[in-house]
Each structure stands twice: as structure tokens, then as C-alpha cells.
mmCIF file of C-alpha atoms and ligand atoms in Angstrom:
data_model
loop_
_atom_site.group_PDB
_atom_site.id
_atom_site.type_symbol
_atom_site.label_atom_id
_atom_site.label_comp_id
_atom_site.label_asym_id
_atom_site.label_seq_id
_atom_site.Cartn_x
_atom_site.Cartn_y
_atom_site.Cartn_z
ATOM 1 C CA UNK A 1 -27.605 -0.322 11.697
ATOM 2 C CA UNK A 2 -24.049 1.304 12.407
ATOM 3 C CA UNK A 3 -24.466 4.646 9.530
ATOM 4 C CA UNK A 4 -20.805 4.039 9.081
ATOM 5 C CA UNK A 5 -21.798 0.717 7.799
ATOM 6 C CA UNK A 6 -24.841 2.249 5.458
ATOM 7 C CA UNK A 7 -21.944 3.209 2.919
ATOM 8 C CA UNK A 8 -20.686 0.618 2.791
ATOM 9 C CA UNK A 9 -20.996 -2.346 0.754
ATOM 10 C CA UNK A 10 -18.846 -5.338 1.028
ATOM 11 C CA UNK A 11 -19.029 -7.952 -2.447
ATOM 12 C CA UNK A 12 -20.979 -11.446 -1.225
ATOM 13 C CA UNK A 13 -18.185 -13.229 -1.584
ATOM 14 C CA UNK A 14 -16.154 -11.032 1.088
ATOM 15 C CA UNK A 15 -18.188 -11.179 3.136
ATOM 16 C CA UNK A 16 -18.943 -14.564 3.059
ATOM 17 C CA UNK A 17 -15.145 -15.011 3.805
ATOM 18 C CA UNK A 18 -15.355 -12.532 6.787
ATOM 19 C CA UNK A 19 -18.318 -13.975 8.470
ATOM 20 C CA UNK A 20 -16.517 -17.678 8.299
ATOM 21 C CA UNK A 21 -13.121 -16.085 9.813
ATOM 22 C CA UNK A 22 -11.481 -16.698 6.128
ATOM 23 C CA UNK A 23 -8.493 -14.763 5.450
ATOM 24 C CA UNK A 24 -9.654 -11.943 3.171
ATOM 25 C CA UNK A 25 -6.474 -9.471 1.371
ATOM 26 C CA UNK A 26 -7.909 -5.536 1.325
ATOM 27 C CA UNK A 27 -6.225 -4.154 -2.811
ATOM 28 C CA UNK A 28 -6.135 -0.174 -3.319
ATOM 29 C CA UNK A 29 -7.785 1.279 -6.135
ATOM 30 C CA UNK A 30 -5.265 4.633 -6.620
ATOM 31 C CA UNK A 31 -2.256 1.849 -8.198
ATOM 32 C CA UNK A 32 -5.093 1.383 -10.827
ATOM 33 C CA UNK A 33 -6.038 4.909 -11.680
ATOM 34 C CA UNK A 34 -2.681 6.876 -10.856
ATOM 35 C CA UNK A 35 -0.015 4.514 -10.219
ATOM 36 C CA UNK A 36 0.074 2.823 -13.599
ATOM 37 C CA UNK A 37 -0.710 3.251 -17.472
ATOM 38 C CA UNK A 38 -3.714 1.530 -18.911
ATOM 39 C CA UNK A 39 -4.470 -0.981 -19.673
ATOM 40 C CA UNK A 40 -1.541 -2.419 -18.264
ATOM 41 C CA UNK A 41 -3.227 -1.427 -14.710
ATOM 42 C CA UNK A 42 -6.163 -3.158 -15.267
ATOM 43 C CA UNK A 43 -4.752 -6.326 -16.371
ATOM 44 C CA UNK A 44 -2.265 -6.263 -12.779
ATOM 45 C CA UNK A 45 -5.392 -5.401 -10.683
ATOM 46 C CA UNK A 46 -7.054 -8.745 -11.927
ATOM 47 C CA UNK A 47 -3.622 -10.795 -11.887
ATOM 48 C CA UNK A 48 -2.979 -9.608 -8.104
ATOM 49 C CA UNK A 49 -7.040 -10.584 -7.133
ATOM 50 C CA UNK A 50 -6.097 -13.624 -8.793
ATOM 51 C CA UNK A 51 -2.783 -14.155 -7.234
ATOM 52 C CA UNK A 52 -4.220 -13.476 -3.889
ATOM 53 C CA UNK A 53 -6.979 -15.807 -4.715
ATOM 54 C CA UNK A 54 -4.520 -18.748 -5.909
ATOM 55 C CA UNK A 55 -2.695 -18.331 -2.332
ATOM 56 C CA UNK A 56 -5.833 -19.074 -0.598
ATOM 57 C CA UNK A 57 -7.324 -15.432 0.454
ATOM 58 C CA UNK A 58 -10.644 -13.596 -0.864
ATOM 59 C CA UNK A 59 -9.509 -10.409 -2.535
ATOM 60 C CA UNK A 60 -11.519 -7.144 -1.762
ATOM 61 C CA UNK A 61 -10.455 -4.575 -4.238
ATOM 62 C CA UNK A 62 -10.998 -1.139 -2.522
ATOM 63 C CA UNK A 63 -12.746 2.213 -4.128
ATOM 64 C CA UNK A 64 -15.591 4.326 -4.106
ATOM 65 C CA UNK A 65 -18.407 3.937 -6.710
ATOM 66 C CA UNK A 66 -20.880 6.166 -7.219
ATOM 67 C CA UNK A 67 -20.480 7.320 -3.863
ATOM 68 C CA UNK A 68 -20.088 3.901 -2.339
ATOM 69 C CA UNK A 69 -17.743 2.844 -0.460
ATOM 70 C CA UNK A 70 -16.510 -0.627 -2.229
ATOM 71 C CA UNK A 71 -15.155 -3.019 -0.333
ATOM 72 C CA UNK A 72 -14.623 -6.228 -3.535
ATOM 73 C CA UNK A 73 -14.985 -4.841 -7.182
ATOM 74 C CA UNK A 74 -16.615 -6.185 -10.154
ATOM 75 C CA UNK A 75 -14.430 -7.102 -12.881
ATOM 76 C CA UNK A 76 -16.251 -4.133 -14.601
ATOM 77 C CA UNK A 77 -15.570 -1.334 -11.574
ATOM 78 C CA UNK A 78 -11.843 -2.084 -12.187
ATOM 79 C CA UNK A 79 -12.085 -1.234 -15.979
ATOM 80 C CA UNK A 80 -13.833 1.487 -15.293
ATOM 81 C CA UNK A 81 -11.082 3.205 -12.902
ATOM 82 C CA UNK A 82 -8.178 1.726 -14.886
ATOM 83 C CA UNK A 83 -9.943 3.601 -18.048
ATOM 84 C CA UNK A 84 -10.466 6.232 -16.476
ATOM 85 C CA UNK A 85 -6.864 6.889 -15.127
ATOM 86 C CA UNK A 86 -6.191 10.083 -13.706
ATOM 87 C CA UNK A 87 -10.015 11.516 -14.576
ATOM 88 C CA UNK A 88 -11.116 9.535 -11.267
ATOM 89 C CA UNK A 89 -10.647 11.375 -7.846
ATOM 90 C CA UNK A 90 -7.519 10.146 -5.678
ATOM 91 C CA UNK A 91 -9.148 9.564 -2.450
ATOM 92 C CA UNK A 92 -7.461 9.934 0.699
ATOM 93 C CA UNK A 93 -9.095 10.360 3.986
ATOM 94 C CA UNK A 94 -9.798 14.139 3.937
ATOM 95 C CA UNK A 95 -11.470 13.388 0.355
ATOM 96 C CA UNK A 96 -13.855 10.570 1.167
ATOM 97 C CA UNK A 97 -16.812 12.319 2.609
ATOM 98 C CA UNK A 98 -17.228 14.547 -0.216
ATOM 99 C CA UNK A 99 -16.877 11.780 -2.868
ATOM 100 C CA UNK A 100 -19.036 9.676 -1.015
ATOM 101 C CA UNK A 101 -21.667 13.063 -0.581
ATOM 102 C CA UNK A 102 -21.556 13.754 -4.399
ATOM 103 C CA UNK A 103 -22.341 10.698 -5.127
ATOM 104 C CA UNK A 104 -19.164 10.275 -7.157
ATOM 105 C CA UNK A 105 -16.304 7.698 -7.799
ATOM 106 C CA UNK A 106 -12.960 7.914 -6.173
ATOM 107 C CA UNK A 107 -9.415 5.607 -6.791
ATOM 108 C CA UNK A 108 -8.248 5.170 -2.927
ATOM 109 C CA UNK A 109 -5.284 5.665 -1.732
ATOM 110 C CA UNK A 110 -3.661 3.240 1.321
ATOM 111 C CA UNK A 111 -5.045 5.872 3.884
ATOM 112 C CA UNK A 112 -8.763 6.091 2.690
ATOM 113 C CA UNK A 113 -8.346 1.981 1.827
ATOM 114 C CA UNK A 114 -7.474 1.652 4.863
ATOM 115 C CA UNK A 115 -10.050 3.442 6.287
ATOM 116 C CA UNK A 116 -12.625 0.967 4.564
ATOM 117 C CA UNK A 117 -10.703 -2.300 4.926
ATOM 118 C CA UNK A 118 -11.177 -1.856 9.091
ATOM 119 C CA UNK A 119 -14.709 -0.420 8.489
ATOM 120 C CA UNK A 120 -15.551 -3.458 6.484
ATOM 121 C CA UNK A 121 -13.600 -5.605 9.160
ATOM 122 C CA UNK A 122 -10.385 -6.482 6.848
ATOM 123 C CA UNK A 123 -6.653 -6.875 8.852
ATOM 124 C CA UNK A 124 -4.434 -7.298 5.760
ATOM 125 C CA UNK A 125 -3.938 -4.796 2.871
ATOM 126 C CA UNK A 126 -1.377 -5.687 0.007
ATOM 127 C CA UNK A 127 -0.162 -2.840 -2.217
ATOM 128 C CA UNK A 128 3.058 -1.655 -3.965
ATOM 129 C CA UNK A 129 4.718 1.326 -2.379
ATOM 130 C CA UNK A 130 2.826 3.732 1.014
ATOM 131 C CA UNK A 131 3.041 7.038 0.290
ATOM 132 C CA UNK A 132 5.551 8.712 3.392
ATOM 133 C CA UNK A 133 7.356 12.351 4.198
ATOM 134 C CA UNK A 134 8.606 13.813 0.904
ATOM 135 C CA UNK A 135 11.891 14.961 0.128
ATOM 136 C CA UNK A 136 11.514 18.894 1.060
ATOM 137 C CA UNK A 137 9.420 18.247 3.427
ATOM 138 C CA UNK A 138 10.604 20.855 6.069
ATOM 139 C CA UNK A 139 9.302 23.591 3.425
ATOM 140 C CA UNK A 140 6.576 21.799 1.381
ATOM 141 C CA UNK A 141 5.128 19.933 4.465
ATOM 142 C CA UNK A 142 4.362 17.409 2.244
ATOM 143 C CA UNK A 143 3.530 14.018 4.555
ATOM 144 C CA UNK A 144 1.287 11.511 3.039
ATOM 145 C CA UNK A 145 -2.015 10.726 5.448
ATOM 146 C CA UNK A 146 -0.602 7.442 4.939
ATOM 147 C CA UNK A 147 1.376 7.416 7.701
ATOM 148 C CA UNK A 148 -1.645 9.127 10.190
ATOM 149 C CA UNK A 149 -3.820 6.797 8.934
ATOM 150 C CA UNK A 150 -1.182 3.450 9.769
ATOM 151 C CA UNK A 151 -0.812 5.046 13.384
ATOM 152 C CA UNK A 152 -4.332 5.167 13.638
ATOM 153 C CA UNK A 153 -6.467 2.270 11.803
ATOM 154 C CA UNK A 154 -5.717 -1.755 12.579
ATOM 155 C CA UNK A 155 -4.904 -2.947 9.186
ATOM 156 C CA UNK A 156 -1.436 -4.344 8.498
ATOM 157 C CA UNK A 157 -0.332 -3.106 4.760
ATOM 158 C CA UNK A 158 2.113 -5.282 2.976
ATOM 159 C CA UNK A 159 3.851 -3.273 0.537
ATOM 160 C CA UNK A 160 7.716 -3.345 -0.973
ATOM 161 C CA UNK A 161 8.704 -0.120 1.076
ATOM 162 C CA UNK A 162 8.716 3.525 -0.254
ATOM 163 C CA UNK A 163 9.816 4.776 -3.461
ATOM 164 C CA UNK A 164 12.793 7.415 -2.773
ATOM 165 C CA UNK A 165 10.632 9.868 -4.265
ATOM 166 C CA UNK A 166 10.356 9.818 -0.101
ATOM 167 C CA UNK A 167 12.614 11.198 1.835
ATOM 168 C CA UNK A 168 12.999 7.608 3.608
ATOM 169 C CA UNK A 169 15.075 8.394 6.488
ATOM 170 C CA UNK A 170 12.525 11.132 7.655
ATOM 171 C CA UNK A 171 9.398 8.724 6.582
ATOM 172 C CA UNK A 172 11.138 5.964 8.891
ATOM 173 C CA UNK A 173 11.455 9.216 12.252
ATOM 174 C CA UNK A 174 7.814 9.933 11.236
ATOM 175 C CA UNK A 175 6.609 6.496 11.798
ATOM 176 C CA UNK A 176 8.582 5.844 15.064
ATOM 177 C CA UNK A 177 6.971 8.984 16.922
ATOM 178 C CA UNK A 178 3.695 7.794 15.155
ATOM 179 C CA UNK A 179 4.375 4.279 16.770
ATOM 180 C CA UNK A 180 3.787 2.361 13.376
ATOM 181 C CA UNK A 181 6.269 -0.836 13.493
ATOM 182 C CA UNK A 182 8.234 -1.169 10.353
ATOM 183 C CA UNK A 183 8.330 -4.938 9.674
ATOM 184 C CA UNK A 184 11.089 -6.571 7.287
ATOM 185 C CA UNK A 185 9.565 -9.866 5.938
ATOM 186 C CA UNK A 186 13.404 -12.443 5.910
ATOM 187 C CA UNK A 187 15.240 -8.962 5.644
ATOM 188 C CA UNK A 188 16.716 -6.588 7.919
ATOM 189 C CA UNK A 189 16.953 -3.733 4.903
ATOM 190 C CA UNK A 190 14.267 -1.649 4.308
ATOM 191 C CA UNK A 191 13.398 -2.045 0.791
ATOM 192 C CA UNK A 192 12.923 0.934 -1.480
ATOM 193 C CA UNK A 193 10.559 -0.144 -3.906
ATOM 194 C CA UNK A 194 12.092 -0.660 -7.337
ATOM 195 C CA UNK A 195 15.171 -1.952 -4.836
ATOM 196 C CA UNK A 196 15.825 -4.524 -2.083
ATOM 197 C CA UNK A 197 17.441 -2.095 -0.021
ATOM 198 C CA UNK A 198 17.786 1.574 0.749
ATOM 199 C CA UNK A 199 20.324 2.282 3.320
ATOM 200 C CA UNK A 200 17.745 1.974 6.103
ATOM 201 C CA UNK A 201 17.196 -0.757 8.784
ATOM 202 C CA UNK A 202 13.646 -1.773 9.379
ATOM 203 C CA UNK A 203 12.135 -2.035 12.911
ATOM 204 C CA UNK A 204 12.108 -5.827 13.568
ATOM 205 C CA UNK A 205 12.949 -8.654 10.885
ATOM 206 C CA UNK A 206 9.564 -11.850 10.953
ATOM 207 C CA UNK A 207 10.956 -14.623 8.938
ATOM 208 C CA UNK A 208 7.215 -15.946 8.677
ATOM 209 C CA UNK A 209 3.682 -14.854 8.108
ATOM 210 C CA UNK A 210 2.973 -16.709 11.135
ATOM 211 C CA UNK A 211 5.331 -14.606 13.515
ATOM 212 C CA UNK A 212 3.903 -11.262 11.605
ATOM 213 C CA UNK A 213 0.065 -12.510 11.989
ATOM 214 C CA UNK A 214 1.278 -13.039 15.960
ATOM 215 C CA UNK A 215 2.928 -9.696 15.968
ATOM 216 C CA UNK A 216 -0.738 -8.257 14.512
ATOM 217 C CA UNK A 217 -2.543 -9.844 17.408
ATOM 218 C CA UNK A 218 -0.340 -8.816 20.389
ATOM 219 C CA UNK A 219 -0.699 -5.565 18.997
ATOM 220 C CA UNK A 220 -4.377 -5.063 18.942
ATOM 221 C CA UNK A 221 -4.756 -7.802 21.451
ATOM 222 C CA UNK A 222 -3.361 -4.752 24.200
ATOM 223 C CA UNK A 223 -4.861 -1.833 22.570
ATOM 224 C CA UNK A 224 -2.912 -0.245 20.512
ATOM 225 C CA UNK A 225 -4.853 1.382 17.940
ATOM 226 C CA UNK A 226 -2.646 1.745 14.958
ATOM 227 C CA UNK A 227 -1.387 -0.484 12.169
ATOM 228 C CA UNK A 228 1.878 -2.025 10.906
ATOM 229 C CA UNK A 229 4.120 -1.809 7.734
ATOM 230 C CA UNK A 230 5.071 -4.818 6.287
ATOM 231 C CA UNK A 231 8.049 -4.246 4.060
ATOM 232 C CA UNK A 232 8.845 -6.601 1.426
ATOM 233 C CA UNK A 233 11.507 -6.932 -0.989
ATOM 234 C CA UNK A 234 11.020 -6.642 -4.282
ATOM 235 C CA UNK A 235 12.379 -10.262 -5.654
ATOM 236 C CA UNK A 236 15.940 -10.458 -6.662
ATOM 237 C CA UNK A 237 15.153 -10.907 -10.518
ATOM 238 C CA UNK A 238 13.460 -7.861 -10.595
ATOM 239 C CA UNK A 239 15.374 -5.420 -8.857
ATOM 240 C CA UNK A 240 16.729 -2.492 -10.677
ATOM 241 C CA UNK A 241 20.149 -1.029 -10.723
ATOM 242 C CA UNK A 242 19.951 2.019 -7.885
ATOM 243 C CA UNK A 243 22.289 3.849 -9.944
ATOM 244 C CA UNK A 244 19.746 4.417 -12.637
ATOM 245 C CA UNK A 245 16.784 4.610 -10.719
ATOM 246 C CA UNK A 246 18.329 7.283 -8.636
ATOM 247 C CA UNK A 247 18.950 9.102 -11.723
ATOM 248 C CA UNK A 248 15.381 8.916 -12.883
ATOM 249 C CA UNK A 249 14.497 9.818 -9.565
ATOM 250 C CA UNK A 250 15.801 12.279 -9.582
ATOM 251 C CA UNK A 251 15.181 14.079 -13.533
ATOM 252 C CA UNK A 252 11.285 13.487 -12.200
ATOM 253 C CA UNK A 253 12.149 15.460 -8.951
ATOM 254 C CA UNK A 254 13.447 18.257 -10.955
ATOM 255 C CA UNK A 255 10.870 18.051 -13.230
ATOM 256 C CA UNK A 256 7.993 18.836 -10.721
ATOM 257 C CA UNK A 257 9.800 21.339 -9.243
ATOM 258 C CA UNK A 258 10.193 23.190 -12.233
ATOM 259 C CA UNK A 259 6.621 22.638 -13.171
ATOM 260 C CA UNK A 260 5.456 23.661 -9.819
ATOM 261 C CA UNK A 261 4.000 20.576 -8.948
ATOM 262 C CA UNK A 262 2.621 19.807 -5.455
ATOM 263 C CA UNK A 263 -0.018 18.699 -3.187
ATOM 264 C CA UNK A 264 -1.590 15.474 -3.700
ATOM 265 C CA UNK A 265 -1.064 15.793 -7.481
ATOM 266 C CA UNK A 266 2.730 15.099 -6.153
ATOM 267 C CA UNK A 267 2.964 11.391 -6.078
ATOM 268 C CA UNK A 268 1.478 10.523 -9.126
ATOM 269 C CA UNK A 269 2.971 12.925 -11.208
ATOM 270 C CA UNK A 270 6.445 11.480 -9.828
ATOM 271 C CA UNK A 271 4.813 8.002 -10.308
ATOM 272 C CA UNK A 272 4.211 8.916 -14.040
ATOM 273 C CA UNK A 273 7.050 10.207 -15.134
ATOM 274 C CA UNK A 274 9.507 7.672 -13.568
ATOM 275 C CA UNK A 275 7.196 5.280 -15.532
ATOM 276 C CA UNK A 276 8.257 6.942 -18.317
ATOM 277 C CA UNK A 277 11.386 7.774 -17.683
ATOM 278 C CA UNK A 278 12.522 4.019 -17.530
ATOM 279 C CA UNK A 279 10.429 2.570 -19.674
ATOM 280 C CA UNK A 280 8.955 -0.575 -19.413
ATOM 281 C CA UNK A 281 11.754 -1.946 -16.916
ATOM 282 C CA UNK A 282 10.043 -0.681 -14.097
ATOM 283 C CA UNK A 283 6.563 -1.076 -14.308
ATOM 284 C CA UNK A 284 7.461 -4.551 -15.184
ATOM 285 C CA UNK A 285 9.262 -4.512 -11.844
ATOM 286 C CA UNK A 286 5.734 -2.280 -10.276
ATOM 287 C CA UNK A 287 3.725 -5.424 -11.435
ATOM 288 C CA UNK A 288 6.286 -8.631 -10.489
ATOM 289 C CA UNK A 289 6.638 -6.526 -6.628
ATOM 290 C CA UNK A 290 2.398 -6.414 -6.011
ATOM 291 C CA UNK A 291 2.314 -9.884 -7.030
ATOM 292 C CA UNK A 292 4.485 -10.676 -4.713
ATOM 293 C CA UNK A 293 2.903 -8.463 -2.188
ATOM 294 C CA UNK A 294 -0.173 -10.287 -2.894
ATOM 295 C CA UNK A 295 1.302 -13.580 -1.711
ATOM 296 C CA UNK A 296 2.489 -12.568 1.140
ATOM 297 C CA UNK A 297 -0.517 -10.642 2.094
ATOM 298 C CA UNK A 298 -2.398 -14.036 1.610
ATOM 299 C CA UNK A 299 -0.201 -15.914 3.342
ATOM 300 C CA UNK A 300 -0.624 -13.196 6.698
ATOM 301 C CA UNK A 301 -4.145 -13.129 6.480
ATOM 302 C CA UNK A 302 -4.389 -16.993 6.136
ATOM 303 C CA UNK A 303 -2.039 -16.923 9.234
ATOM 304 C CA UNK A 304 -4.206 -14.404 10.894
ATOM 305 C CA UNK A 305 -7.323 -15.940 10.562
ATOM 306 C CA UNK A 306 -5.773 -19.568 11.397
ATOM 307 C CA UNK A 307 -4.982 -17.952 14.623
ATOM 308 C CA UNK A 308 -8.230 -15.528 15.548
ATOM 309 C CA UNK A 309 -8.532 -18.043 19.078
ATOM 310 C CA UNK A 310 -4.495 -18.319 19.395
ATOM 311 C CA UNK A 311 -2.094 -16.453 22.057
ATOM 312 C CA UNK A 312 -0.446 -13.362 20.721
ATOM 313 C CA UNK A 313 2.891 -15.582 20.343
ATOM 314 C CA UNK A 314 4.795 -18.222 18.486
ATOM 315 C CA UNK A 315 6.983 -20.252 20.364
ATOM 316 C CA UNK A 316 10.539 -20.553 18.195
ATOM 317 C CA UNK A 317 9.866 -17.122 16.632
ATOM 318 C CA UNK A 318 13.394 -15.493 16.725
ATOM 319 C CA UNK A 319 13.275 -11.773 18.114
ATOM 320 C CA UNK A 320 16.795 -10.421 16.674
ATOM 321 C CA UNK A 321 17.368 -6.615 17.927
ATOM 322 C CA UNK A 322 18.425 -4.377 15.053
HETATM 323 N N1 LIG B 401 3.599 5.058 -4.120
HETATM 324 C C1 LIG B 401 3.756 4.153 -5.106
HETATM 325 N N2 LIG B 401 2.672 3.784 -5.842
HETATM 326 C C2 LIG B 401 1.420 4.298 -5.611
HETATM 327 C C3 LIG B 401 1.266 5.258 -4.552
HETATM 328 C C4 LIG B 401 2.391 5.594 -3.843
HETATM 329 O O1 LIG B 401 4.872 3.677 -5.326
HETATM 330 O O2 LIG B 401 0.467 3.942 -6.317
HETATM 331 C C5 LIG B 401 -0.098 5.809 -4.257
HETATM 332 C C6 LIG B 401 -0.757 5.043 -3.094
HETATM 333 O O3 LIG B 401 -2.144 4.982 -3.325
HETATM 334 C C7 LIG B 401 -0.456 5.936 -1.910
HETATM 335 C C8 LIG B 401 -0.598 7.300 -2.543
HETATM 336 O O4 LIG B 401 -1.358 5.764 -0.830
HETATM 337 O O5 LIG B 401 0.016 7.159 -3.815
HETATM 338 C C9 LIG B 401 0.069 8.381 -1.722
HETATM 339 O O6 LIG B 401 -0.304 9.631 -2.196
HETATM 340 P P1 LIG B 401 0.011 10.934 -1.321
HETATM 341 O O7 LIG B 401 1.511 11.016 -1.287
HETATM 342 O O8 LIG B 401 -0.611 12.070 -2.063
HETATM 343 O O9 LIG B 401 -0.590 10.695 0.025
HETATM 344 MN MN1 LIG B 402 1.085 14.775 -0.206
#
């Protein structure tokens, strides 16, 4: 048996789906435990399974338990983490061995879920925002493994951009000389999160899942060893004002700074307090944007897995330079 593989444990029903070339959606487990308040993150980790589910894809709900690596959740894993909040370990990929060594549980981040969506054979990962280059980068060196992990691991992640907690323009250079595609799904503007647009083009616009699952197979189809972004706009009724979310943005910036906050306790600090900041308008607008990520995440895996014996192109797909 592959040792990687010994850690791992995929839920029956995923891998059911996986061995009959069923399109299967990879969820992250840090959203739960540091991204949003309970119990409010428990109840949008079930709705986006479900919502996955209802669009015709297996979710597989990614963590560590116990030292496991998890790739599908019980119902009773998620309340744990979502309980637990910010008590559980955020996992990235330098963390996993030693969670997985002490036997302990970790929330995963979109780098270390990542890591266990290829391990457990999973293409498509749906989340809310990829972590990227901060803002102050060229003294804190803060870059998210995120964006290693995306040029290095084969899983596309659907996700509604980057919050500008990111510095977005940098997060965008980072990716190019990492060779990770930025992908607008029917949009040309890179979304920022809480709104459709930022300022920033993406890469290449796919007006389908089908042209984005064809995109995904070309890619690993020569080789390439890395993985794509797939940005998707928050929808229009849930958009926030940029005005105001800059401002909150902002206060939260400050905030850390003043408090002396860094390292990886950095994003969901920032995550927290623009949470509070604004109130419920934008976690309602967190929860409405992975729902939505969820669909189309379904839709790219059903797409992907419709095409496992197809050519690495759809005819009619419209390639419009940026
Ligand atoms: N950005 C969000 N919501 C999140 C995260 C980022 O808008 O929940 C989480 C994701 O799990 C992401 C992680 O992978 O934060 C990035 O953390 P860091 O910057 O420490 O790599
Ligand atoms: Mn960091």
C-alpha cells in the first residue's frame, strides 16, 4: 500500500463516487473553524455539502481527525471543528505532518486541502476566498502557501477571488511567475470576495464549466503539475458596497498592526474582525458566495468527470485575449 495513502481515509461514499469516475467537490475545513462564527459555520458547511450534493457532485469535506487525514466528514466531525473554532489547529502544508504525528485534529486550509484532495484523487475544490501575498508583504513576507501549493498540486479551487486583506495586484504577479492560471467564470474582473470586481483583470474569461473542465485536462493532459484558480463572482444581490468594505478593511488592517498581529494567526484575525466589523451583512454575503462556489464546483467536476475519455478541447469555446 502507497504510506501516503495509510493516512488517509476517504468516507465510503467518496470513494464510491471516485472509483465510478463521479464528479466528487473537495470543501476546506479552516472556513469552519477560523473563517466564520459558530454555529453559523456549521450550519454553511452542511448547506454547501448539501448544495454540492443537490447539483449532482459527492461532497468530501476536508480536515484532519485525530491525526487522520479526512477526506468526507461526518455530520459530527463538522460540529466538532465548527465548536471548536479557533481551539483547532489551522493546517497548512508545513503543519500537517505534525498534526497528523500527534495524533491531533487540524481545520485545513486550501494548501493542506489541497494537498489531500489530489492524495485522495479529487480535481475540484470549492471554497470562499485563497489566501494570497499580503499587503506589506515586501517587509512582513507574508505569502500564503496557497499560492505554492496551486503551482504545485492538480486540483482546480473554485473560490470568489481574494479578500483585499491581499495585496491583489501582487497576489495576481505571484501567481503568473508561479504559472497558476487565474480563471474568470462569465467575467473578465477579478472578483474580490465580498465584491464582483477589484480593479484587476483575470487571466482568461470560460463562460462554461465545460470549457474550464477542458482547460483542467489540457493542462494536466501535457504535464504541467500545478493547479488553477477559478474566480467567481460573488452574485449581484449580495455584493457589498466597496466603499464600506474598504473602510472595514481597512480599521481591521490597522487593528493588527497595532496589536502586532502576524504569521498565520494573520488571516483569521483579519477574517474575524471584518466579521465583526460589518456585522451580519457580510457573513451573510461569506455564506450566499460558497454556495455559489459550491455550484459551480459541481457543475466543473460533473463536466470533468463527463469528459475523463474526451480531447483536451471544446469546439465553439471562445478564447477572448485580455
Ligand atoms: N480567506 C477567506 N476566508 C478563509 C481563508 C482565507 O476569505 O477562510 C482561509 C483559507 O483556509 C485559506 C487560509 O487557505 O485562510 C489562508 O491562510 P494563510 O493566509 O495563513 O495562508
Ligand atoms: Mn501567512
Amino acid at each position: 500500500m502507497n504510506p501516503t495513502h495509510a493516512l488517509l481515509d476517504i468516507a465510503p461514499e467518496v470513494q464510491a463516487a471516485l472509483a465510478q469516475g463521479q464528479a466528487v467537490v473537495a470543501l476546506e475545513s479552516t472556513i469552519i473553524s477560523h473563517g466564520m462564527p459558530y454555529p453559523q459555520n456549521v450550519q454553511t458547511a452542511l448547506r454547501v455539502e448539501a448544495e454540492a450534493r443537490a447539483h449532482g457532485a459527492v461532497p468530501a469535506t476536508v480536515a484532519i481527525v485525530q491525526g487522520r487525514l479526512k477526506a468526507g466528514l461526518s455530520g459530527a466531525d463538522i460540529e466538532r471543528l465548527g465548536r471548536a473554532g479557533h481551539a483547532v489547529a489551522k493546517v497548512s502544508r508545513r503543519d500537517m505532518a505534525f498534526v497528523v504525528a500527534a495524533g491531533a485534529d487540524g481545520a485545513t486550509t486550501v494548501a493542506a486541502t489541497m494537498r489531500i484532495a489530489a492524495l485522495a484523487g479529487i480535481r475540484v475544490f470549492a471554497t470562499g476566498g485563497i489566501g494570497g501575498v499580503h499587503r506589506g508583504a515586501e517587509h512582513s513576507f507574508d505569502i500564503s502557501a496557497d499560492l505554492q501549493e496551486l503551482a504545485q498540486t492538480p486540483v482546480a479551487v473554485v473560490c470568489a477571488g481574494a479578500k483585499s486583506i491581499l495585496d491583489l495586484r501582487l497576489t495576481l504577479e505571484y501567481l503568473e511567475t508561479q504559472g497558476v492560471p487565474v480563471v474568470g467564470y462569465q467575467t473578465d474582473a477579478l472578483p474580490a470576495f465580498f465584491t464582483r470586481e477589484s480593479g484587476f483583470k483575470v487571466d482568461y474569461r470560460l463562460d462554461s464549466a465545460q470549457a474550464i473542465a477542458a482547460a483542467m485536462r489540457a493542462q494536466w493532459a501535457m504535464g504541467l503539475p500545478g493547479g488553477m484558480v477559478v474566480a467567481n463572482p460573488i452574485p449581484a444581490q449580495y455584493a457589498m458596497d466597496r466603499e464600506t468594505i474598504d473602510r472595514f478593511i481597512a480599521q481591521a488592517l490597522h487593528e493588527a498592526a497595532l496589536q502586532g498581529i502576524s504569521g498565520k494567526a494573520s488571516t483569521p484575525f483579519l477574517l474575524a474582525r471584518v466579521n465583526e466589523l460589518t456585522g451580519g451583512d457580510s457573513l451573510a454575503a461569506n455564506i450566499a458566495l460558497v454556495l455559489n462556489n459550491a455550484r459551480l464546483a459541481a457543475a466543473i467536476a460533473l463536466a470533468y468527470a463527463a469528459g475523463a475519455n474526451c480531447a483536451s478541447t471544446v469546439p465553439g469555446a471562445k478564447l477572448s485575449p485580455l
